[in-house]
Amino acid sequence: MSLLRTIGWASAGFAAAHVLESAWHRWIAHGKRPDPTRTQHHEHHRKASEPVDVWSELRDNAGRFGMTLLGINVVLAPLLGLRRTVPLSIGLTAGLVAVNYYHARMHRRAPRGRYEEWMWRFHWH
């Protein structure tokens, strides 16, 4: 597989992480069904002015994310092959780190730039 295709699959994973995070936020974190992450998220909104530690947040969600990643690979590997699902998984992981990093930055300081301003205004996390 060419380097360009590998980068394409990794980029697709990176973008998908943001879409999945937004979907989780909308339908699970603010949904009606009971879920442990929903309770934690509501507590986060109550303490929104407190800073967020990126690495502890990643550690807290590592098991859940790992199981999701495993499920995605079990489903997609037979369909797409490992040459595509591995870069996709790497992109998803990098996307999760990026989402958490920007989320933590929103709690630490005022936005700089249009993207951060938009994130700050809508507080998509």
CSV table of N, CA and C in Angstrom, one decimal:
chain,number,residue,atom,x,y,z
A,1,MET,N,0.9,-1.2,0.0
A,1,MET,CA,0.0,0.0,0.0
A,1,MET,C,0.9,1.2,0.0
A,2,SER,N,0.5,2.2,-0.7
A,2,SER,CA,1.3,3.4,-0.9
A,2,SER,C,1.2,4.2,0.4
A,3,LEU,N,2.2,5.0,0.6
A,3,LEU,CA,2.3,5.9,1.7
A,3,LEU,C,1.1,6.9,1.7
A,4,LEU,N,0.7,7.4,0.6
A,4,LEU,CA,-0.4,8.3,0.5
A,4,LEU,C,-1.7,7.7,0.9
A,5,ARG,N,-1.9,6.4,0.6
A,5,ARG,CA,-3.1,5.7,1.0
A,5,ARG,C,-3.1,5.5,2.5
A,6,THR,N,-2.0,5.2,3.1
A,6,THR,CA,-1.8,5.0,4.5
A,6,THR,C,-2.1,6.3,5.2
A,7,ILE,N,-1.6,7.4,4.8
A,7,ILE,CA,-1.9,8.7,5.3
A,7,ILE,C,-3.4,9.0,5.2
A,8,GLY,N,-4.0,8.6,4.1
A,8,GLY,CA,-5.4,8.9,3.9
A,8,GLY,C,-6.3,8.1,4.9
A,9,TRP,N,-5.9,6.8,5.2
A,9,TRP,CA,-6.7,6.1,6.2
A,9,TRP,C,-6.5,6.6,7.6
A,10,ALA,N,-5.2,7.0,7.9
A,10,ALA,CA,-5.0,7.6,9.2
A,10,ALA,C,-5.7,8.9,9.4
A,11,SER,N,-5.8,9.7,8.3
A,11,SER,CA,-6.5,11.0,8.3
A,11,SER,C,-8.0,10.7,8.5
A,12,ALA,N,-8.5,9.7,7.9
A,12,ALA,CA,-9.9,9.4,8.0
A,12,ALA,C,-10.2,9.0,9.5
A,13,GLY,N,-9.3,8.2,10.1
A,13,GLY,CA,-9.4,7.9,11.5
A,13,GLY,C,-9.4,9.1,12.4
A,14,PHE,N,-8.5,10.0,12.1
A,14,PHE,CA,-8.4,11.2,12.9
A,14,PHE,C,-9.7,12.0,12.8
A,15,ALA,N,-10.3,12.2,11.6
A,15,ALA,CA,-11.5,12.9,11.5
A,15,ALA,C,-12.7,12.1,12.1
A,16,ALA,N,-12.7,10.8,12.0
A,16,ALA,CA,-13.7,10.0,12.6
A,16,ALA,C,-13.7,10.1,14.1
A,17,ALA,N,-12.6,10.3,14.7
A,17,ALA,CA,-12.5,10.5,16.2
A,17,ALA,C,-13.3,11.7,16.6
A,18,HIS,N,-13.2,12.8,15.9
A,18,HIS,CA,-14.0,14.0,16.2
A,18,HIS,C,-15.5,13.8,16.0
A,19,VAL,N,-15.8,13.1,15.0
A,19,VAL,CA,-17.3,12.8,14.7
A,19,VAL,C,-17.8,11.9,15.8
A,20,LEU,N,-17.1,10.8,16.2
A,20,LEU,CA,-17.5,9.9,17.2
A,20,LEU,C,-17.6,10.6,18.6
A,21,GLU,N,-16.7,11.5,18.9
A,21,GLU,CA,-16.7,12.3,20.1
A,21,GLU,C,-18.0,13.2,20.2
A,22,SER,N,-18.3,13.8,19.1
A,22,SER,CA,-19.5,14.7,19.0
A,22,SER,C,-20.7,13.8,19.1
A,23,ALA,N,-20.8,12.7,18.5
A,23,ALA,CA,-21.9,11.8,18.6
A,23,ALA,C,-22.1,11.3,20.1
A,24,TRP,N,-21.0,10.9,20.7
A,24,TRP,CA,-21.0,10.5,22.1
A,24,TRP,C,-21.6,11.6,23.0
A,25,HIS,N,-21.1,12.8,22.7
A,25,HIS,CA,-21.5,14.0,23.5
A,25,HIS,C,-23.0,14.2,23.4
A,26,ARG,N,-23.5,14.1,22.2
A,26,ARG,CA,-24.9,14.4,21.9
A,26,ARG,C,-25.8,13.3,22.4
A,27,TRP,N,-25.5,12.1,22.0
A,27,TRP,CA,-26.5,11.0,22.3
A,27,TRP,C,-26.2,10.2,23.6
A,28,ILE,N,-25.1,10.2,24.1
A,28,ILE,CA,-24.8,9.5,25.3
A,28,ILE,C,-24.6,10.4,26.5
A,29,ALA,N,-23.7,11.4,26.4
A,29,ALA,CA,-23.4,12.3,27.5
A,29,ALA,C,-24.6,13.1,27.9
A,30,HIS,N,-25.4,13.5,26.9
A,30,HIS,CA,-26.6,14.3,27.2
A,30,HIS,C,-27.9,13.5,26.8
A,31,GLY,N,-27.8,12.2,26.7
A,31,GLY,CA,-28.9,11.4,26.4
A,31,GLY,C,-29.7,11.1,27.6
A,32,LYS,N,-30.8,10.3,27.4
A,32,LYS,CA,-31.7,9.9,28.5
A,32,LYS,C,-31.3,8.6,29.2
A,33,ARG,N,-30.6,7.7,28.5
A,33,ARG,CA,-30.3,6.4,29.1
A,33,ARG,C,-29.2,6.5,30.1
A,34,PRO,N,-29.3,5.7,31.2
A,34,PRO,CA,-28.2,5.8,32.2
A,34,PRO,C,-26.9,5.2,31.7
A,35,ASP,N,-25.8,5.9,32.0
A,35,ASP,CA,-24.5,5.4,31.5
A,35,ASP,C,-23.5,6.0,32.4
A,36,PRO,N,-22.4,5.3,32.8
A,36,PRO,CA,-21.4,5.9,33.8
A,36,PRO,C,-20.8,7.1,33.2
A,37,THR,N,-20.5,7.1,31.9
A,37,THR,CA,-19.9,8.3,31.3
A,37,THR,C,-20.8,9.5,31.3
A,38,ARG,N,-22.1,9.3,31.3
A,38,ARG,CA,-23.1,10.4,31.3
A,38,ARG,C,-23.0,11.1,32.7
A,39,THR,N,-23.0,10.3,33.7
A,39,THR,CA,-22.9,10.8,35.1
A,39,THR,C,-21.6,11.6,35.3
A,40,GLN,N,-20.5,11.1,34.8
A,40,GLN,CA,-19.2,11.8,34.9
A,40,GLN,C,-19.3,13.1,34.1
A,41,HIS,N,-19.9,13.1,32.9
A,41,HIS,CA,-20.0,14.2,32.1
A,41,HIS,C,-20.8,15.3,32.7
A,42,HIS,N,-21.9,15.0,33.3
A,42,HIS,CA,-22.8,16.0,34.0
A,42,HIS,C,-22.0,16.6,35.2
A,43,GLU,N,-21.2,15.8,35.9
A,43,GLU,CA,-20.4,16.3,37.0
A,43,GLU,C,-19.4,17.3,36.4
A,44,HIS,N,-18.8,17.0,35.2
A,44,HIS,CA,-17.9,17.8,34.6
A,44,HIS,C,-18.5,19.2,34.2
A,45,HIS,N,-19.7,19.2,33.8
A,45,HIS,CA,-20.4,20.5,33.5
A,45,HIS,C,-20.6,21.3,34.7
A,46,ARG,N,-20.9,20.6,35.9
A,46,ARG,CA,-21.1,21.3,37.1
A,46,ARG,C,-19.8,22.0,37.6
A,47,LYS,N,-18.6,21.4,37.2
A,47,LYS,CA,-17.3,21.9,37.6
A,47,LYS,C,-16.6,22.4,36.4
A,48,ALA,N,-17.2,23.0,35.5
A,48,ALA,CA,-16.6,23.4,34.2
A,48,ALA,C,-15.5,24.4,34.3
A,49,SER,N,-15.5,25.1,35.4
A,49,SER,CA,-14.4,26.2,35.6
A,49,SER,C,-13.1,25.5,36.1
A,50,GLU,N,-13.1,24.3,36.5
A,50,GLU,CA,-11.9,23.6,37.0
A,50,GLU,C,-11.1,23.1,35.8
A,51,PRO,N,-9.8,23.2,35.9
A,51,PRO,CA,-8.9,22.7,34.8
A,51,PRO,C,-9.0,21.2,34.6
A,52,VAL,N,-8.8,20.7,33.4
A,52,VAL,CA,-8.9,19.3,33.1
A,52,VAL,C,-7.5,18.8,32.8
A,53,ASP,N,-7.1,17.7,33.4
A,53,ASP,CA,-5.8,17.0,33.1
A,53,ASP,C,-6.0,16.1,32.0
A,54,VAL,N,-5.4,16.4,30.9
A,54,VAL,CA,-5.5,15.6,29.7
A,54,VAL,C,-5.1,14.1,29.9
A,55,TRP,N,-4.0,13.9,30.5
A,55,TRP,CA,-3.5,12.5,30.6
A,55,TRP,C,-4.3,11.7,31.6
A,56,SER,N,-4.9,12.3,32.7
A,56,SER,CA,-5.7,11.5,33.5
A,56,SER,C,-7.0,11.2,32.9
A,57,GLU,N,-7.5,12.1,32.0
A,57,GLU,CA,-8.8,11.9,31.3
A,57,GLU,C,-8.6,10.7,30.3
A,58,LEU,N,-7.4,10.7,29.6
A,58,LEU,CA,-7.1,9.6,28.7
A,58,LEU,C,-7.0,8.3,29.4
A,59,ARG,N,-6.3,8.3,30.6
A,59,ARG,CA,-6.2,7.1,31.4
A,59,ARG,C,-7.5,6.6,31.8
A,60,ASP,N,-8.4,7.5,32.3
A,60,ASP,CA,-9.7,7.1,32.7
A,60,ASP,C,-10.5,6.4,31.6
A,61,ASN,N,-10.4,6.9,30.4
A,61,ASN,CA,-11.2,6.3,29.3
A,61,ASN,C,-10.4,5.3,28.4
A,62,ALA,N,-9.2,5.0,28.8
A,62,ALA,CA,-8.4,4.1,28.0
A,62,ALA,C,-9.0,2.7,27.8
A,63,GLY,N,-9.6,2.1,28.8
A,63,GLY,CA,-10.2,0.8,28.7
A,63,GLY,C,-11.4,0.8,27.8
A,64,ARG,N,-12.3,1.8,27.9
A,64,ARG,CA,-13.5,2.0,27.1
A,64,ARG,C,-13.0,2.2,25.6
A,65,PHE,N,-12.1,3.1,25.4
A,65,PHE,CA,-11.6,3.4,24.1
A,65,PHE,C,-10.9,2.1,23.5
A,66,GLY,N,-10.1,1.4,24.3
A,66,GLY,CA,-9.5,0.2,23.7
A,66,GLY,C,-10.5,-0.8,23.3
A,67,MET,N,-11.6,-1.0,24.0
A,67,MET,CA,-12.6,-2.0,23.7
A,67,MET,C,-13.3,-1.5,22.4
A,68,THR,N,-13.5,-0.2,22.3
A,68,THR,CA,-14.2,0.3,21.1
A,68,THR,C,-13.3,0.1,19.9
A,69,LEU,N,-12.0,0.4,20.0
A,69,LEU,CA,-11.0,0.2,19.0
A,69,LEU,C,-10.9,-1.2,18.5
A,70,LEU,N,-10.9,-2.1,19.5
A,70,LEU,CA,-10.9,-3.6,19.2
A,70,LEU,C,-12.2,-4.0,18.4
A,71,GLY,N,-13.3,-3.5,18.9
A,71,GLY,CA,-14.6,-3.8,18.2
A,71,GLY,C,-14.6,-3.3,16.7
A,72,ILE,N,-14.1,-2.1,16.6
A,72,ILE,CA,-14.0,-1.5,15.2
A,72,ILE,C,-13.1,-2.4,14.3
A,73,ASN,N,-11.9,-2.8,14.9
A,73,ASN,CA,-11.0,-3.6,14.1
A,73,ASN,C,-11.5,-5.0,13.8
A,74,VAL,N,-12.2,-5.6,14.8
A,74,VAL,CA,-12.8,-6.9,14.5
A,74,VAL,C,-13.8,-6.9,13.4
A,75,VAL,N,-14.6,-5.8,13.3
A,75,VAL,CA,-15.6,-5.7,12.3
A,75,VAL,C,-15.0,-5.3,11.0
A,76,LEU,N,-14.1,-4.3,11.0
A,76,LEU,CA,-13.5,-3.7,9.7
A,76,LEU,C,-12.4,-4.5,9.1
A,77,ALA,N,-11.6,-5.2,9.9
A,77,ALA,CA,-10.4,-5.9,9.4
A,77,ALA,C,-10.8,-7.0,8.3
A,78,PRO,N,-11.8,-7.8,8.6
A,78,PRO,CA,-12.2,-8.7,7.5
A,78,PRO,C,-12.7,-8.0,6.2
A,79,LEU,N,-13.3,-6.9,6.4
A,79,LEU,CA,-13.8,-6.2,5.2
A,79,LEU,C,-12.8,-5.3,4.5
A,80,LEU,N,-11.9,-4.7,5.2
A,80,LEU,CA,-10.9,-3.7,4.6
A,80,LEU,C,-9.5,-4.3,4.6
A,81,GLY,N,-9.2,-5.2,5.5
A,81,GLY,CA,-7.8,-5.7,5.6
A,81,GLY,C,-7.0,-4.9,6.7
A,82,LEU,N,-6.0,-5.5,7.2
A,82,LEU,CA,-5.2,-4.9,8.3
A,82,LEU,C,-4.4,-3.7,7.7
A,83,ARG,N,-4.1,-3.7,6.5
A,83,ARG,CA,-3.3,-2.6,5.9
A,83,ARG,C,-4.1,-1.3,5.9
A,84,ARG,N,-5.4,-1.4,6.0
A,84,ARG,CA,-6.2,-0.2,6.1
A,84,ARG,C,-6.7,0.1,7.5
A,85,THR,N,-7.0,-1.0,8.3
A,85,THR,CA,-7.6,-0.8,9.6
A,85,THR,C,-6.5,-0.3,10.6
A,86,VAL,N,-5.3,-0.7,10.4
A,86,VAL,CA,-4.2,-0.3,11.4
A,86,VAL,C,-4.0,1.2,11.3
A,87,PRO,N,-3.8,1.8,10.1
A,87,PRO,CA,-3.7,3.3,10.0
A,87,PRO,C,-4.9,4.0,10.5
A,88,LEU,N,-6.1,3.4,10.2
A,88,LEU,CA,-7.3,4.0,10.7
A,88,LEU,C,-7.4,4.0,12.2
A,89,SER,N,-6.9,3.0,12.9
A,89,SER,CA,-6.9,2.9,14.3
A,89,SER,C,-5.9,3.9,14.9
A,90,ILE,N,-4.7,4.0,14.2
A,90,ILE,CA,-3.7,5.0,14.7
A,90,ILE,C,-4.3,6.4,14.6
A,91,GLY,N,-5.0,6.7,13.5
A,91,GLY,CA,-5.7,8.0,13.3
A,91,GLY,C,-6.7,8.2,14.4
A,92,LEU,N,-7.5,7.2,14.7
A,92,LEU,CA,-8.5,7.3,15.7
A,92,LEU,C,-7.9,7.7,17.1
A,93,THR,N,-6.8,7.0,17.4
A,93,THR,CA,-6.1,7.2,18.6
A,93,THR,C,-5.5,8.6,18.7
A,94,ALA,N,-4.9,9.1,17.6
A,94,ALA,CA,-4.4,10.4,17.6
A,94,ALA,C,-5.5,11.5,17.7
A,95,GLY,N,-6.6,11.2,17.0
A,95,GLY,CA,-7.8,12.1,17.1
A,95,GLY,C,-8.3,12.2,18.5
A,96,LEU,N,-8.4,11.1,19.2
A,96,LEU,CA,-8.8,11.1,20.6
A,96,LEU,C,-7.9,12.0,21.5
A,97,VAL,N,-6.6,11.8,21.3
A,97,VAL,CA,-5.6,12.6,22.0
A,97,VAL,C,-5.8,14.1,21.7
A,98,ALA,N,-6.0,14.4,20.4
A,98,ALA,CA,-6.2,15.8,20.0
A,98,ALA,C,-7.5,16.4,20.6
A,99,VAL,N,-8.6,15.6,20.6
A,99,VAL,CA,-9.9,16.1,21.2
A,99,VAL,C,-9.7,16.4,22.6
A,100,ASN,N,-9.0,15.5,23.4
A,100,ASN,CA,-8.8,15.7,24.8
A,100,ASN,C,-7.9,16.9,25.1
A,101,TYR,N,-6.9,17.1,24.2
A,101,TYR,CA,-5.9,18.2,24.4
A,101,TYR,C,-6.6,19.5,24.2
A,102,TYR,N,-7.4,19.6,23.1
A,102,TYR,CA,-8.1,20.9,22.9
A,102,TYR,C,-9.1,21.2,24.0
A,103,HIS,N,-9.8,20.1,24.4
A,103,HIS,CA,-10.7,20.2,25.5
A,103,HIS,C,-10.1,20.8,26.8
A,104,ALA,N,-8.9,20.2,27.1
A,104,ALA,CA,-8.2,20.7,28.3
A,104,ALA,C,-7.8,22.2,28.1
A,105,ARG,N,-7.3,22.5,26.9
A,105,ARG,CA,-6.9,23.9,26.7
A,105,ARG,C,-8.0,24.9,26.8
A,106,MET,N,-9.3,24.4,26.5
A,106,MET,CA,-10.4,25.3,26.6
A,106,MET,C,-10.7,25.7,28.1
A,107,HIS,N,-10.3,24.8,29.0
A,107,HIS,CA,-10.5,25.0,30.4
A,107,HIS,C,-9.4,25.9,31.0
A,108,ARG,N,-8.2,26.0,30.3
A,108,ARG,CA,-7.1,26.7,30.9
A,108,ARG,C,-6.9,28.1,30.5
A,109,ARG,N,-7.4,28.5,29.3
A,109,ARG,CA,-7.1,29.9,28.9
A,109,ARG,C,-8.2,30.3,27.8
A,110,ALA,N,-8.2,31.6,27.6
A,110,ALA,CA,-9.1,32.1,26.6
A,110,ALA,C,-8.7,31.6,25.2
A,111,PRO,N,-9.6,31.5,24.2
A,111,PRO,CA,-9.3,31.0,22.9
A,111,PRO,C,-8.4,31.9,22.1
A,112,ARG,N,-7.5,31.3,21.3
A,112,ARG,CA,-6.7,32.1,20.3
A,112,ARG,C,-7.0,31.5,19.0
A,113,GLY,N,-7.5,32.3,18.1
A,113,GLY,CA,-7.9,31.8,16.8
A,113,GLY,C,-9.3,31.4,16.6
A,114,ARG,N,-9.7,31.3,15.4
A,114,ARG,CA,-11.2,31.1,15.1
A,114,ARG,C,-11.6,29.7,15.5
A,115,TYR,N,-10.8,28.7,15.3
A,115,TYR,CA,-11.2,27.3,15.7
A,115,TYR,C,-11.4,27.2,17.2
A,116,GLU,N,-10.4,27.8,18.0
A,116,GLU,CA,-10.6,27.7,19.5
A,116,GLU,C,-11.7,28.6,19.9
A,117,GLU,N,-12.0,29.7,19.3
A,117,GLU,CA,-13.1,30.5,19.6
A,117,GLU,C,-14.4,29.8,19.4
A,118,TRP,N,-14.5,29.1,18.3
A,118,TRP,CA,-15.7,28.3,18.0
A,118,TRP,C,-15.9,27.2,19.0
A,119,MET,N,-14.8,26.5,19.4
A,119,MET,CA,-14.8,25.4,20.4
A,119,MET,C,-15.2,26.0,21.7
A,120,TRP,N,-14.7,27.2,22.1
A,120,TRP,CA,-15.0,27.8,23.3
A,120,TRP,C,-16.5,28.2,23.4
A,121,ARG,N,-17.0,28.7,22.3
A,121,ARG,CA,-18.4,29.2,22.3
A,121,ARG,C,-19.4,28.0,22.5
A,122,PHE,N,-19.1,27.0,21.7
A,122,PHE,CA,-20.0,25.8,21.8
A,122,PHE,C,-19.6,24.7,22.8
A,123,HIS,N,-18.4,24.8,23.3
A,123,HIS,CA,-17.8,23.9,24.3
A,123,HIS,C,-18.1,22.5,23.9
A,124,TRP,N,-17.8,22.1,22.7
A,124,TRP,CA,-18.0,20.8,22.2
A,124,TRP,C,-16.9,19.9,22.8
A,125,HIS,N,-17.3,19.1,23.7
A,125,HIS,CA,-16.3,18.1,24.3
A,125,HIS,C,-17.0,16.9,24.6
